Amino acid sequence: MANEFKDKIGNLLIGWGITPNLKGFYYILEAVEIFSNNPNIKASDMQEVIAIRHNTVANRVERSIRHAFSKISEYDKVNYFGDVKYSNMGYISIIAWKERGSKKDNG
């Protein structure tokens, strides 16, 4: 189940131009999973959880995620987000919402 979830999110990220060669790609997968289970979590707490799992520090997790999300504007040929720049948590909540919606559609 978790692998299917991460595959769907990973495919969405790849479609947005965020590739698996970026550390942030994997941090985003975990962030969306954490956020889906606890939508009220603070960004700093979520980053700390991910940092501990990867033996790093929260500010590196935040920076890697921000760098990965910056790839959307470079790649965005379909203009998913227009000129709007979201925070890391903004993007993560959008991804979680999209996944939650696809779960409802597929039963």
mmCIF file of C-alpha atoms in Angstrom:
data_model
loop_
_atom_site.group_PDB
_atom_site.id
_atom_site.type_symbol
_atom_site.label_atom_id
_atom_site.label_comp_id
_atom_site.label_asym_id
_atom_site.label_seq_id
_atom_site.Cartn_x
_atom_site.Cartn_y
_atom_site.Cartn_z
ATOM 1 C CA MET A 1 0.000 0.000 0.000
ATOM 2 C CA ALA A 2 2.728 2.489 0.941
ATOM 3 C CA ASN A 3 4.677 1.659 -2.213
ATOM 4 C CA GLU A 4 1.597 2.217 -4.385
ATOM 5 C CA PHE A 5 1.061 5.582 -2.670
ATOM 6 C CA LYS A 6 4.697 6.606 -3.197
ATOM 7 C CA ASP A 7 4.579 5.428 -6.825
ATOM 8 C CA LYS A 8 1.548 7.647 -7.528
ATOM 9 C CA ILE A 9 3.130 10.649 -5.841
ATOM 10 C CA GLY A 10 6.460 9.958 -7.556
ATOM 11 C CA ASN A 11 4.784 9.861 -10.961
ATOM 12 C CA LEU A 12 3.042 13.148 -10.219
ATOM 13 C CA LEU A 13 6.348 14.761 -9.227
ATOM 14 C CA ILE A 14 8.083 13.439 -12.346
ATOM 15 C CA GLY A 15 5.237 14.863 -14.435
ATOM 16 C CA TRP A 16 5.926 18.240 -12.829
ATOM 17 C CA GLY A 17 9.653 18.025 -13.658
ATOM 18 C CA ILE A 18 10.905 16.934 -10.226
ATOM 19 C CA THR A 19 13.191 13.997 -10.902
ATOM 20 C CA PRO A 20 14.360 11.175 -8.606
ATOM 21 C CA ASN A 21 17.990 12.290 -8.845
ATOM 22 C CA LEU A 22 17.152 15.110 -6.403
ATOM 23 C CA LYS A 23 17.238 14.413 -2.660
ATOM 24 C CA GLY A 24 14.173 16.578 -2.340
ATOM 25 C CA PHE A 25 12.193 14.105 -4.461
ATOM 26 C CA TYR A 26 12.399 11.477 -1.723
ATOM 27 C CA TYR A 27 11.908 13.991 1.051
ATOM 28 C CA ILE A 28 8.728 15.182 -0.672
ATOM 29 C CA LEU A 29 7.428 11.608 -0.890
ATOM 30 C CA GLU A 30 7.891 11.242 2.853
ATOM 31 C CA ALA A 31 6.488 14.700 3.577
ATOM 32 C CA VAL A 32 3.294 13.965 1.657
ATOM 33 C CA GLU A 33 2.918 10.660 3.469
ATOM 34 C CA ILE A 34 3.424 12.344 6.864
ATOM 35 C CA PHE A 35 1.070 15.197 5.952
ATOM 36 C CA SER A 36 -1.606 12.761 4.732
ATOM 37 C CA ASN A 37 -1.552 11.038 8.117
ATOM 38 C CA ASN A 38 -1.409 14.298 10.095
ATOM 39 C CA PRO A 39 -2.638 17.357 8.155
ATOM 40 C CA ASN A 40 -2.145 19.622 11.175
ATOM 41 C CA ILE A 41 1.599 18.994 11.462
ATOM 42 C CA LYS A 42 3.868 22.028 11.365
ATOM 43 C CA ALA A 43 6.420 22.194 8.551
ATOM 44 C CA SER A 44 9.310 22.384 11.015
ATOM 45 C CA ASP A 45 8.136 19.271 12.862
ATOM 46 C CA MET A 46 7.718 17.345 9.619
ATOM 47 C CA GLN A 47 11.163 18.392 8.412
ATOM 48 C CA GLU A 48 12.664 17.279 11.713
ATOM 49 C CA VAL A 49 11.054 13.827 11.398
ATOM 50 C CA ILE A 50 12.409 13.433 7.863
ATOM 51 C CA ALA A 51 15.853 14.702 8.926
ATOM 52 C CA ILE A 52 16.080 12.139 11.713
ATOM 53 C CA ARG A 53 15.112 9.336 9.309
ATOM 54 C CA HIS A 54 17.873 10.400 6.899
ATOM 55 C CA ASN A 55 20.532 11.298 9.457
ATOM 56 C CA THR A 56 20.660 14.946 8.455
ATOM 57 C CA VAL A 57 19.317 18.253 9.776
ATOM 58 C CA ALA A 58 15.926 19.874 9.198
ATOM 59 C CA ASN A 59 17.259 22.915 7.324
ATOM 60 C CA ARG A 60 18.877 20.635 4.712
ATOM 61 C CA VAL A 61 15.585 18.804 4.278
ATOM 62 C CA GLU A 62 13.769 22.128 3.848
ATOM 63 C CA ARG A 63 16.346 23.370 1.334
ATOM 64 C CA SER A 64 16.275 20.131 -0.676
ATOM 65 C CA ILE A 65 12.490 20.229 -0.862
ATOM 66 C CA ARG A 66 12.523 23.915 -1.880
ATOM 67 C CA HIS A 67 15.130 23.179 -4.572
ATOM 68 C CA ALA A 68 13.047 20.297 -5.921
ATOM 69 C CA PHE A 69 9.902 22.436 -6.054
ATOM 70 C CA SER A 70 11.839 25.160 -7.890
ATOM 71 C CA LYS A 71 12.166 22.707 -10.777
ATOM 72 C CA ILE A 72 8.427 22.991 -11.414
ATOM 73 C CA SER A 73 8.747 26.540 -12.747
ATOM 74 C CA GLU A 74 11.682 25.522 -14.964
ATOM 75 C CA TYR A 75 9.808 22.527 -16.394
ATOM 76 C CA ASP A 76 6.206 23.732 -16.257
ATOM 77 C CA LYS A 77 5.255 23.657 -19.920
ATOM 78 C CA VAL A 78 1.575 23.109 -19.104
ATOM 79 C CA ASN A 79 1.579 25.976 -16.591
ATOM 80 C CA TYR A 80 0.001 23.996 -13.731
ATOM 81 C CA PHE A 81 0.454 26.796 -11.233
ATOM 82 C CA GLY A 82 0.692 29.937 -13.359
ATOM 83 C CA ASP A 83 2.840 32.612 -11.748
ATOM 84 C CA VAL A 84 1.911 31.503 -8.235
ATOM 85 C CA LYS A 85 4.788 30.392 -6.017
ATOM 86 C CA TYR A 86 3.691 28.253 -3.098
ATOM 87 C CA SER A 87 5.545 27.429 0.092
ATOM 88 C CA ASN A 88 6.857 23.902 0.583
ATOM 89 C CA MET A 89 3.815 23.110 2.732
ATOM 90 C CA GLY A 90 1.573 24.629 0.088
ATOM 91 C CA TYR A 91 2.872 22.248 -2.557
ATOM 92 C CA ILE A 92 2.823 19.306 -0.145
ATOM 93 C CA SER A 93 -0.801 19.977 0.792
ATOM 94 C CA ILE A 94 -1.765 20.273 -2.896
ATOM 95 C CA ILE A 95 -0.133 16.923 -3.638
ATOM 96 C CA ALA A 96 -1.823 15.275 -0.639
ATOM 97 C CA TRP A 97 -5.174 16.755 -1.665
ATOM 98 C CA LYS A 98 -4.765 15.482 -5.243
ATOM 99 C CA GLU A 99 -3.909 12.011 -3.944
ATOM 100 C CA ARG A 100 -6.828 12.034 -1.504
ATOM 101 C CA GLY A 101 -9.114 12.991 -4.400
ATOM 102 C CA SER A 102 -7.824 10.178 -6.596
ATOM 103 C CA LYS A 103 -8.420 7.688 -3.751
ATOM 104 C CA LYS A 104 -12.063 8.831 -3.541
ATOM 105 C CA ASP A 105 -12.458 8.535 -7.318
ATOM 106 C CA ASN A 106 -10.974 5.015 -7.375
ATOM 107 C CA GLY A 107 -12.871 3.764 -4.337
#
